[in-house]
Short mmCIF file of C-alpha atoms in Angstrom, two decimals:
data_model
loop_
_atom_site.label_atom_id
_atom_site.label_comp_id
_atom_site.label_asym_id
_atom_site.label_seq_id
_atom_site.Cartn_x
_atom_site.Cartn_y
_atom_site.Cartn_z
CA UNK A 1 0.00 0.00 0.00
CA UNK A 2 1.29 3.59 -0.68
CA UNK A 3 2.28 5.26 2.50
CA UNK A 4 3.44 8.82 3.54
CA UNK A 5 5.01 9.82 6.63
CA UNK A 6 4.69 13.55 7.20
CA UNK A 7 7.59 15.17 8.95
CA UNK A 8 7.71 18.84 10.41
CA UNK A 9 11.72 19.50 9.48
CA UNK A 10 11.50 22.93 11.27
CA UNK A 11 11.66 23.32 15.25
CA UNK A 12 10.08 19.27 15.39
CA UNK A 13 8.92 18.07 19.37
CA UNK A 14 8.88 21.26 20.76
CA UNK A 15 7.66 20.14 23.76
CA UNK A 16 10.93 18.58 24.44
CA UNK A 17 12.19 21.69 24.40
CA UNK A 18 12.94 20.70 28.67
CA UNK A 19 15.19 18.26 27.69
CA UNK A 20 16.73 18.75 24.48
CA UNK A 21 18.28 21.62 22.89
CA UNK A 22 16.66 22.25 19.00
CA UNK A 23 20.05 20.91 17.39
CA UNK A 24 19.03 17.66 19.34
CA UNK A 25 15.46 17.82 19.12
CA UNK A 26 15.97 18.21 15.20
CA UNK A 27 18.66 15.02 15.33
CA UNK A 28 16.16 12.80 17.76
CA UNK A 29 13.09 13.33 15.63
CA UNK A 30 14.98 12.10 12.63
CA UNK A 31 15.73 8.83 14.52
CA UNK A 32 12.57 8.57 15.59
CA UNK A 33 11.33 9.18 11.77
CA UNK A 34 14.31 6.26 10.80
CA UNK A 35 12.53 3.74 13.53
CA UNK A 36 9.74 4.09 11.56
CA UNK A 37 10.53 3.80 8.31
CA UNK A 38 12.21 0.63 9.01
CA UNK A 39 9.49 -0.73 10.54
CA UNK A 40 7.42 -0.09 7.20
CA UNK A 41 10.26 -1.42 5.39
CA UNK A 42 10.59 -4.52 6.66
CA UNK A 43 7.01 -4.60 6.67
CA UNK A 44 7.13 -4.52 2.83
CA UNK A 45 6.07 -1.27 2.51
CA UNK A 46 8.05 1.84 0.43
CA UNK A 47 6.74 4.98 2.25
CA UNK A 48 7.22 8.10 0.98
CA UNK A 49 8.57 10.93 3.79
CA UNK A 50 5.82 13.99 3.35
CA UNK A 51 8.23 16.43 4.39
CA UNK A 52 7.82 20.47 5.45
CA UNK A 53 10.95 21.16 3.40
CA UNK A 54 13.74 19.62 1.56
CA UNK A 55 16.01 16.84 3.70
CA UNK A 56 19.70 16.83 3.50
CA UNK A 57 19.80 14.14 6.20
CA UNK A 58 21.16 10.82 5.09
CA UNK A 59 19.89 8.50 7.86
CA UNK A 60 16.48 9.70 5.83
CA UNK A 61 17.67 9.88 2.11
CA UNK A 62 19.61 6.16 2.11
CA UNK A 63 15.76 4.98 3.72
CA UNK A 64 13.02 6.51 1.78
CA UNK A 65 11.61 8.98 -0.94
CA UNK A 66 10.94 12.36 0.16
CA UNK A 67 8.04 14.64 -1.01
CA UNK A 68 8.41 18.50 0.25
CA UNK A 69 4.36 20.09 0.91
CA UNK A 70 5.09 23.12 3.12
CA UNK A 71 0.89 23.71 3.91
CA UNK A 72 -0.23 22.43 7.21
CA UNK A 73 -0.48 18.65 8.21
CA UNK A 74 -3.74 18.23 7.79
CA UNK A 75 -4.15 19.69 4.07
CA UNK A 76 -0.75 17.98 3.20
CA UNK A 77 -2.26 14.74 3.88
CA UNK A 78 -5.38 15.62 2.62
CA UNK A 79 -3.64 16.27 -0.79
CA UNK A 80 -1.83 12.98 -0.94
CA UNK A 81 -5.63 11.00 -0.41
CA UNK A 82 -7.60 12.93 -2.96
CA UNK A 83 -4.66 12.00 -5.51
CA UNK A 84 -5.18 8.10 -4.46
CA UNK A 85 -6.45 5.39 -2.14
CA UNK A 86 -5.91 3.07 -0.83
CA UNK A 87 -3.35 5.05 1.00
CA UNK A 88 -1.42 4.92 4.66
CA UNK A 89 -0.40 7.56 6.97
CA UNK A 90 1.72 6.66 9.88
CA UNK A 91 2.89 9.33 12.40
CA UNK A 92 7.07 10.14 12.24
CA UNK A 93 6.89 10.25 16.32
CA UNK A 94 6.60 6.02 16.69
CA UNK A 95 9.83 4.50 17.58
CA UNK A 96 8.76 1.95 18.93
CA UNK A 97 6.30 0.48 15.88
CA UNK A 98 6.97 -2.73 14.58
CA UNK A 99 6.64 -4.26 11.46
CA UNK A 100 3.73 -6.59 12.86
CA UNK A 101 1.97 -3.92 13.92
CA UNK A 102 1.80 -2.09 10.39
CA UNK A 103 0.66 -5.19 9.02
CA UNK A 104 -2.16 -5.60 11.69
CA UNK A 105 -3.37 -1.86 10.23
CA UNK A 106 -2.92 -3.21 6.50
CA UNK A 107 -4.79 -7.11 7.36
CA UNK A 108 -7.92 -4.84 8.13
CA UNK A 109 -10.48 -5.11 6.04
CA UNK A 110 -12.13 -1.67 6.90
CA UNK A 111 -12.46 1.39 4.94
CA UNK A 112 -11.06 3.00 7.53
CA UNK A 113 -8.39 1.45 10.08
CA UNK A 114 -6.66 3.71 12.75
CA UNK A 115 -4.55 3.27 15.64
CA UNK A 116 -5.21 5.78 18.49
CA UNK A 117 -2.34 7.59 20.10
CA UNK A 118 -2.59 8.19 23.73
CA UNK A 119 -4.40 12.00 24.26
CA UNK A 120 -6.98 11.39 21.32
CA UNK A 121 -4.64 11.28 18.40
CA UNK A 122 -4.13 9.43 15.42
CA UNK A 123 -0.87 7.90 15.12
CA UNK A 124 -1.72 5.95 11.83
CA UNK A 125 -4.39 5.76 9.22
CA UNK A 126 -5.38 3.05 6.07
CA UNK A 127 -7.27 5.04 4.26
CA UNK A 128 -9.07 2.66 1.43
CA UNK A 129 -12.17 5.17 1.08
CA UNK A 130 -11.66 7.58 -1.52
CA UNK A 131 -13.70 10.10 0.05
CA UNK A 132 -12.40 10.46 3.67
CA UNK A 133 -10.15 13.69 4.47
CA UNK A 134 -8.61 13.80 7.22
CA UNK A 135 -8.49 15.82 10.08
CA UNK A 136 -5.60 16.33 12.99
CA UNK A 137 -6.46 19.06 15.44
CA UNK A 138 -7.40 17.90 18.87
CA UNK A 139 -9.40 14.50 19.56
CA UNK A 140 -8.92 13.39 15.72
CA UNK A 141 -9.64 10.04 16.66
CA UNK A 142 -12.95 10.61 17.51
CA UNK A 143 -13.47 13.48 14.47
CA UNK A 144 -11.87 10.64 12.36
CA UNK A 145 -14.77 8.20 13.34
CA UNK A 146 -17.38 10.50 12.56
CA UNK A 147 -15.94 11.63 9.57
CA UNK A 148 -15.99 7.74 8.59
CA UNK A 149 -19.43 7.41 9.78
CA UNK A 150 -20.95 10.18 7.94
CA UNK A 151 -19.30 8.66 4.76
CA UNK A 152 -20.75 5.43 5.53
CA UNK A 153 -17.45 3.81 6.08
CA UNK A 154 -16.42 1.03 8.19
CA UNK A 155 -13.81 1.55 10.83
CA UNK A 156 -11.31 -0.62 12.42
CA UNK A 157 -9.46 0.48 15.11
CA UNK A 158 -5.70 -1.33 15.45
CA UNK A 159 -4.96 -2.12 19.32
CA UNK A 160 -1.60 -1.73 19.98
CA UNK A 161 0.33 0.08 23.10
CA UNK A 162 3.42 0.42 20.31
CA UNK A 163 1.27 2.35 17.33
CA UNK A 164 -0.56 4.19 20.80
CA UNK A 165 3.18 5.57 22.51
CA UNK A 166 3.63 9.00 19.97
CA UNK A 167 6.95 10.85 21.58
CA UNK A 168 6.18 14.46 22.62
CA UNK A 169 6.70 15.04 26.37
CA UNK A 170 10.12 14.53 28.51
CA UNK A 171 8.24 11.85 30.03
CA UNK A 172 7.69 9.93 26.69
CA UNK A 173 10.94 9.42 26.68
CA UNK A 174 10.76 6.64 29.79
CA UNK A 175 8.90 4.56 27.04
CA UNK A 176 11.53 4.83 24.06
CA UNK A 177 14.46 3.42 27.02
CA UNK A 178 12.22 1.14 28.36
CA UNK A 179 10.87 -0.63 25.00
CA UNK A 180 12.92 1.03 22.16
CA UNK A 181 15.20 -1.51 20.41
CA UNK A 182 16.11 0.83 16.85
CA UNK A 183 17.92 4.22 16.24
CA UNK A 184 15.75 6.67 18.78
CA UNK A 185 16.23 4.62 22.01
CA UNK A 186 20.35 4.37 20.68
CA UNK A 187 20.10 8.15 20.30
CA UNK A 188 18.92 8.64 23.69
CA UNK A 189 21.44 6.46 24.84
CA UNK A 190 24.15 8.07 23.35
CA UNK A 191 23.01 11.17 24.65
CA UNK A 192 23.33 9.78 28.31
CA UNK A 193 20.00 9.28 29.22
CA UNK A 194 18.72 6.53 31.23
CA UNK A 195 15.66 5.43 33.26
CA UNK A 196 15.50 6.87 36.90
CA UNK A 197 13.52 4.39 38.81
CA UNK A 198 14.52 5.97 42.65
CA UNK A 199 11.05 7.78 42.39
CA UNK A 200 7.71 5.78 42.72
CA UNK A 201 7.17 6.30 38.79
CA UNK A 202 9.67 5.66 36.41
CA UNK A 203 11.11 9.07 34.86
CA UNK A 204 14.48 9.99 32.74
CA UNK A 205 17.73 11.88 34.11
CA UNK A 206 20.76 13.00 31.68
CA UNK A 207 24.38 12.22 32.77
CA UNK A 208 27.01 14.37 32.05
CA UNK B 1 -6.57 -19.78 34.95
CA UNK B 2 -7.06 -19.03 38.38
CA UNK B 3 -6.50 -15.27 38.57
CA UNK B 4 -6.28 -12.44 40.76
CA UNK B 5 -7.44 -8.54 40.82
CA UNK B 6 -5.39 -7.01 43.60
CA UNK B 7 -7.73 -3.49 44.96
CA UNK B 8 -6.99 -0.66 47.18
CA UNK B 9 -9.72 -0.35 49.37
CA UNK B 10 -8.64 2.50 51.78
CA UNK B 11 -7.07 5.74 49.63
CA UNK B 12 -7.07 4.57 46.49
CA UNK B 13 -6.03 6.44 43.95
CA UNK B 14 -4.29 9.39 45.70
CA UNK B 15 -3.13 10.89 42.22
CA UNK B 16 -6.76 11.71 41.09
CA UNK B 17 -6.69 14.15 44.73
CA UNK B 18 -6.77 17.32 42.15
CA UNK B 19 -10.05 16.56 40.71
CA UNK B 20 -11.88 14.04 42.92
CA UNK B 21 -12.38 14.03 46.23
CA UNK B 22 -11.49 10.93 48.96
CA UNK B 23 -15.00 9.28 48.44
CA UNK B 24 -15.09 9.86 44.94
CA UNK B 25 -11.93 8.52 44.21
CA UNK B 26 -13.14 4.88 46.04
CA UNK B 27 -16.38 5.29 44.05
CA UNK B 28 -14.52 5.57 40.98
CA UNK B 29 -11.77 2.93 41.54
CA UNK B 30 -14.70 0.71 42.51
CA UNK B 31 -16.17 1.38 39.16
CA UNK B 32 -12.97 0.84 37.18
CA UNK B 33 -12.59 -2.67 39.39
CA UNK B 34 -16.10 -3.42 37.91
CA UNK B 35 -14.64 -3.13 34.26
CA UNK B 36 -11.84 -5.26 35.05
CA UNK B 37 -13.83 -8.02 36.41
CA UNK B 38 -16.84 -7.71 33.40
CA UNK B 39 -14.22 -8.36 31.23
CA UNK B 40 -12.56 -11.25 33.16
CA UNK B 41 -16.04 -12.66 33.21
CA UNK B 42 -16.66 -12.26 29.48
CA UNK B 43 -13.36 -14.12 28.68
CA UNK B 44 -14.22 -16.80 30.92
CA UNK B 45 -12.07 -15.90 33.95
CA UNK B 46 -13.42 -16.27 37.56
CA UNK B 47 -11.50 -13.91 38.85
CA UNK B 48 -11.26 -13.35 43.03
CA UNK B 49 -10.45 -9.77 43.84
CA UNK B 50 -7.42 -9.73 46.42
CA UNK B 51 -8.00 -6.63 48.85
CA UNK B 52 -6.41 -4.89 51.20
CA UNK B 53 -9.63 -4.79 53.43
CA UNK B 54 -13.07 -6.77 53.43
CA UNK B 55 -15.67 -5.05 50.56
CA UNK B 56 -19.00 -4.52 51.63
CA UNK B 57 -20.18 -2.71 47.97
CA UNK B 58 -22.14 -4.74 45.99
CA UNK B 59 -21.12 -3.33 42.93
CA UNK B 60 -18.26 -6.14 44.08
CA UNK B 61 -19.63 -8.44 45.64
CA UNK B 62 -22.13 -9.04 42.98
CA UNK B 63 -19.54 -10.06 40.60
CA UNK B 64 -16.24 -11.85 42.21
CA UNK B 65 -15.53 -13.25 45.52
CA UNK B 66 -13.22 -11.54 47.66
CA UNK B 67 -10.00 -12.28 49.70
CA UNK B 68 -8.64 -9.86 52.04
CA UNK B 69 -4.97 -9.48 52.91
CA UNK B 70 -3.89 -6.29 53.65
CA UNK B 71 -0.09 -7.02 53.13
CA UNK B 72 2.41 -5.19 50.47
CA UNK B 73 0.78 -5.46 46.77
CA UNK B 74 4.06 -7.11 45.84
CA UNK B 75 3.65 -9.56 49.42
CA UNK B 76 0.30 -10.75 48.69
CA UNK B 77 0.49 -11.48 45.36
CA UNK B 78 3.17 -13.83 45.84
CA UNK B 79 1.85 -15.49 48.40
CA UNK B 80 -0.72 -16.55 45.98
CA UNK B 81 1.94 -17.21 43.29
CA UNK B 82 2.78 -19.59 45.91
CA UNK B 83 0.12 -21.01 46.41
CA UNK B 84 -0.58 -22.51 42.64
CA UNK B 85 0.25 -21.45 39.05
CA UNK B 86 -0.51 -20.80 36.70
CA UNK B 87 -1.82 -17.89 38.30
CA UNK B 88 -3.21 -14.42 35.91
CA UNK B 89 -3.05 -11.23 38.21
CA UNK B 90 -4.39 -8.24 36.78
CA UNK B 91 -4.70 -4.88 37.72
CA UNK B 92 -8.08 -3.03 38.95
CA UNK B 93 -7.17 0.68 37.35
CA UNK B 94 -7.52 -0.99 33.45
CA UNK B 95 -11.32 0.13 32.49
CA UNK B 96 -10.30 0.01 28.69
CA UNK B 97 -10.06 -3.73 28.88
CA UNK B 98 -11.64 -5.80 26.80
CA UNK B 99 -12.08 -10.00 26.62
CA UNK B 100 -10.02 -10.17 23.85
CA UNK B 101 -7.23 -8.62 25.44
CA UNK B 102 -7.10 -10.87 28.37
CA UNK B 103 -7.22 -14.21 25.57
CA UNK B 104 -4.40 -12.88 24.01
CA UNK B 105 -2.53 -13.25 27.75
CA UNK B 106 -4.31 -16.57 28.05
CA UNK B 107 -3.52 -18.01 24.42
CA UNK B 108 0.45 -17.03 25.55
CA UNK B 109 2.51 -20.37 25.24
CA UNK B 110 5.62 -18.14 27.72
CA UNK B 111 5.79 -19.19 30.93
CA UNK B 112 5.64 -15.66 31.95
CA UNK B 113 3.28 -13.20 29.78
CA UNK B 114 3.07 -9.88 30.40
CA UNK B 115 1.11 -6.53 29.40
CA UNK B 116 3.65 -3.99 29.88
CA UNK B 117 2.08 -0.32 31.50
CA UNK B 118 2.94 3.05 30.48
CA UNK B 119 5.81 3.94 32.69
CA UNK B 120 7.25 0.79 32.88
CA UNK B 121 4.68 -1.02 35.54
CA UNK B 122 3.58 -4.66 34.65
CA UNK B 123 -0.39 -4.20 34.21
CA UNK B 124 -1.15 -7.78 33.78
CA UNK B 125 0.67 -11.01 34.33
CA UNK B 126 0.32 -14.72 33.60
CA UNK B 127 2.56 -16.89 35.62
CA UNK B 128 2.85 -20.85 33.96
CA UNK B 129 6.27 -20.60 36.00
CA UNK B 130 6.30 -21.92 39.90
CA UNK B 131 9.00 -20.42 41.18
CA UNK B 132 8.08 -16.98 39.52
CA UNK B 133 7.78 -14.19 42.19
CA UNK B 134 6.77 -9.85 41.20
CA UNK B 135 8.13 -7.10 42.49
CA UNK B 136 5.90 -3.87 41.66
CA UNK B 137 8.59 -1.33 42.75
CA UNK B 138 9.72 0.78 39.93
CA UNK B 139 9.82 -0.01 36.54
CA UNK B 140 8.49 -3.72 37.42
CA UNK B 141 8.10 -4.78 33.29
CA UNK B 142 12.01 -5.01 33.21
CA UNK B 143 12.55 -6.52 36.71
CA UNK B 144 9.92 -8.96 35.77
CA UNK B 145 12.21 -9.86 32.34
CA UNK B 146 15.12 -10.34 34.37
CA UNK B 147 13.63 -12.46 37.25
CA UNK B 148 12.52 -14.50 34.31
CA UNK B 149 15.11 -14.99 32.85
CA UNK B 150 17.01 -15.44 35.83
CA UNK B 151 14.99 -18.34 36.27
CA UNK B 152 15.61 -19.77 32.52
CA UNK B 153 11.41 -19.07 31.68
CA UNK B 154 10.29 -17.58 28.51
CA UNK B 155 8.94 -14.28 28.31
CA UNK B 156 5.79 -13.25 26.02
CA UNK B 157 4.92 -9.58 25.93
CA UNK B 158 1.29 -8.69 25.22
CA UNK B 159 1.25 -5.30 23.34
CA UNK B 160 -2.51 -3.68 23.63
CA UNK B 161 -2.87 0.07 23.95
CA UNK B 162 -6.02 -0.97 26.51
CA UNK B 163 -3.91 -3.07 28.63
CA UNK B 164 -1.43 -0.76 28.99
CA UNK B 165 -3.67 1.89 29.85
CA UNK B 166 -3.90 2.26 33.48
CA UNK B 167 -5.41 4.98 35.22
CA UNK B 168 -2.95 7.23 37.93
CA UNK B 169 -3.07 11.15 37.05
CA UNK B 170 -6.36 13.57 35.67
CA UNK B 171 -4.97 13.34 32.37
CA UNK B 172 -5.42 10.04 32.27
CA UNK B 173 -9.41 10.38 32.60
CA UNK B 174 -9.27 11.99 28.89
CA UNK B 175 -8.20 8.10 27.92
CA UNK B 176 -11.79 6.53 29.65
CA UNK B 177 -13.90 9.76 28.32
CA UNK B 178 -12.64 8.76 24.50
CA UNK B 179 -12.05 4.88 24.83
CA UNK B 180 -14.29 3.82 27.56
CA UNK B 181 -17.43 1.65 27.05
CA UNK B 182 -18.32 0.13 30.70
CA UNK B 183 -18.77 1.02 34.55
CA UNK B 184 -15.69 3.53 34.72
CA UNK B 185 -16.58 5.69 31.61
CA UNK B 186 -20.16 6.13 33.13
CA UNK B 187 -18.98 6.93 36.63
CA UNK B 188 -17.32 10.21 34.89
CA UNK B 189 -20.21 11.30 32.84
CA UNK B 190 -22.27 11.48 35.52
CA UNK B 191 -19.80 13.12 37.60
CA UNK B 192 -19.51 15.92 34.96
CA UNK B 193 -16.52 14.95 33.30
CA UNK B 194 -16.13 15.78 29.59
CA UNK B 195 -13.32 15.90 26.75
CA UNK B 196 -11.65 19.34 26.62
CA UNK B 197 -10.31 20.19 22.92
CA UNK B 198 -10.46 23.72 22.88
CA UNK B 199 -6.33 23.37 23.67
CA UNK B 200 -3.39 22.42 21.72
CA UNK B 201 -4.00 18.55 23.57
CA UNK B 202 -6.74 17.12 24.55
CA UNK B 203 -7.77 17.88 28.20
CA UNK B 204 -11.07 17.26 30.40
CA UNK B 205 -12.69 19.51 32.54
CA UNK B 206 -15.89 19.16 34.72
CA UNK B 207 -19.16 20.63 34.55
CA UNK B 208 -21.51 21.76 37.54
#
């Protein structure tokens, strides 16, 4: 199935800005957006990077295609569906996908199969009815159903803590050391962080 | 399997304080206990609820029996590890559950399957393995790999967004107000609770 996986390559994860300077925040998304695409990969899918602005960045050329659509997220992907469906839309944020779990998303046979992010989102998206736009401000999950139901479209809904765990807060993090195997947890690693389990909930510190 | 839901029965669920009060917070842990144990009961699990204290709310009593020891979380459930295995413990905070999630722990050949938590904590358990024993403290999902393999047993991880949903902090209400179906996702409605997306990420706030 065709696949895109939009990437914002100015100021990405923001919200890490706590943790991780915007040289790093830039370098960390990237390996996040690598984790991904190899998941797809070995999955047997070519995706497509819908990207914000041209990429320099090896670790992404040497993976995948890149397409540059400066507009907003939503009318990006929006653009890529009304040119063609079936179509899939996985999040760049989801290091810790695996290759099972993007073929649990393609094995549905729903016009519309999404796997929820924690908070609402939608951290991917087969799209196999030619009509459905998408939609990412706030709950999209639930806009996303209604959207399907007011097409008359089936939805399928993919169950899976890995598709769920989108990286955006310091505390995110915890999840990519804890269950990360690919190039974001080894980035994090790198960068000295490691779990800090003295508290009563699992959190991150930064050596040196 | 003979399995176990471990509950809380005096202060439960002391990171809720901000937005419920003491008696809300047992009336509402009580309720997420109830989704726990419908969905046992729908995959075919009698499960016994181990508390810390006897239960006199027939919300419980109505659907599992009840064992009291008011010892450690970590200290009682091993002394029913040692009792007899195989032995499924689950956790009471998990209202997203469904019966399919707990026959996918079931239908686990490992001797030791787990549903990993966010954060690290190990939100469901099935022990084929004797001499297995939990530890709860910190980031339990890894100590729980390493006594296993300690011990030579095979490890099968369980990965389900609902599983590894459990419910600690306010934001984590947002999860039951867009996911929930049962007991739990009622309690909030009629409490007031709703979905807040006027913000950046979706929220809740209460009504009245």
């Amino acid at each position: 199935m065709r696949c895109f996986v939009p990437f914002a390559v100015e100021a990405p994860k923001s919200r890490l800005a706590p943790v991780l300077t915007p040289g790093e925040r830039r370098s960390f998304a990237t390996a996040m957006l690598c984790d991904v695409l190899d998941a797809l990969d070995t999955a047997g899918i070519a995706a497509t990077v819908l990207s914000t602005a041209p990429i320099t960045d090896d670790r992404v050329t040497d993976r995948a295609a890149v397409t540059v659509d400066d507009r907003a997220l939503t009318t990006a992907v929006n653009a890529r569906l009304a040119e063609e469906t079936p179509t899939l839309i996985v999040m760049a944020d989801l290091p810790l996908v695996e290759p099972a779990d993007i073929q649990e998303l393609l094995a549905s046979e729903a016009a519309i199969s999404m796997a929820p992010g924690l908070g609402g989102g939608t951290n991917a998206l087969a799209v196999r009815e030619p009509r459905f736009r998408v939609d990412y401000h706030g709950a999209s999950y639930l806009d996303h159903r209604r959207a399907a139901a007011d097409l008359g479209a089936t939805v399928g809904t993919v169950d899976s803590r890995r598709l769920a765990t989108d990286i955006d807060e310091p505390e995110d993090l915890a999840e990519v050391l804890i269950h990360g195997t690919g190039a974001a947890h080894d980035w994090l690693a790198d960068a000295g962080f490691e779990l800090d389990t003295t508290g009563g909930r699992v959190g991150i510190q930064r050596d040196g």
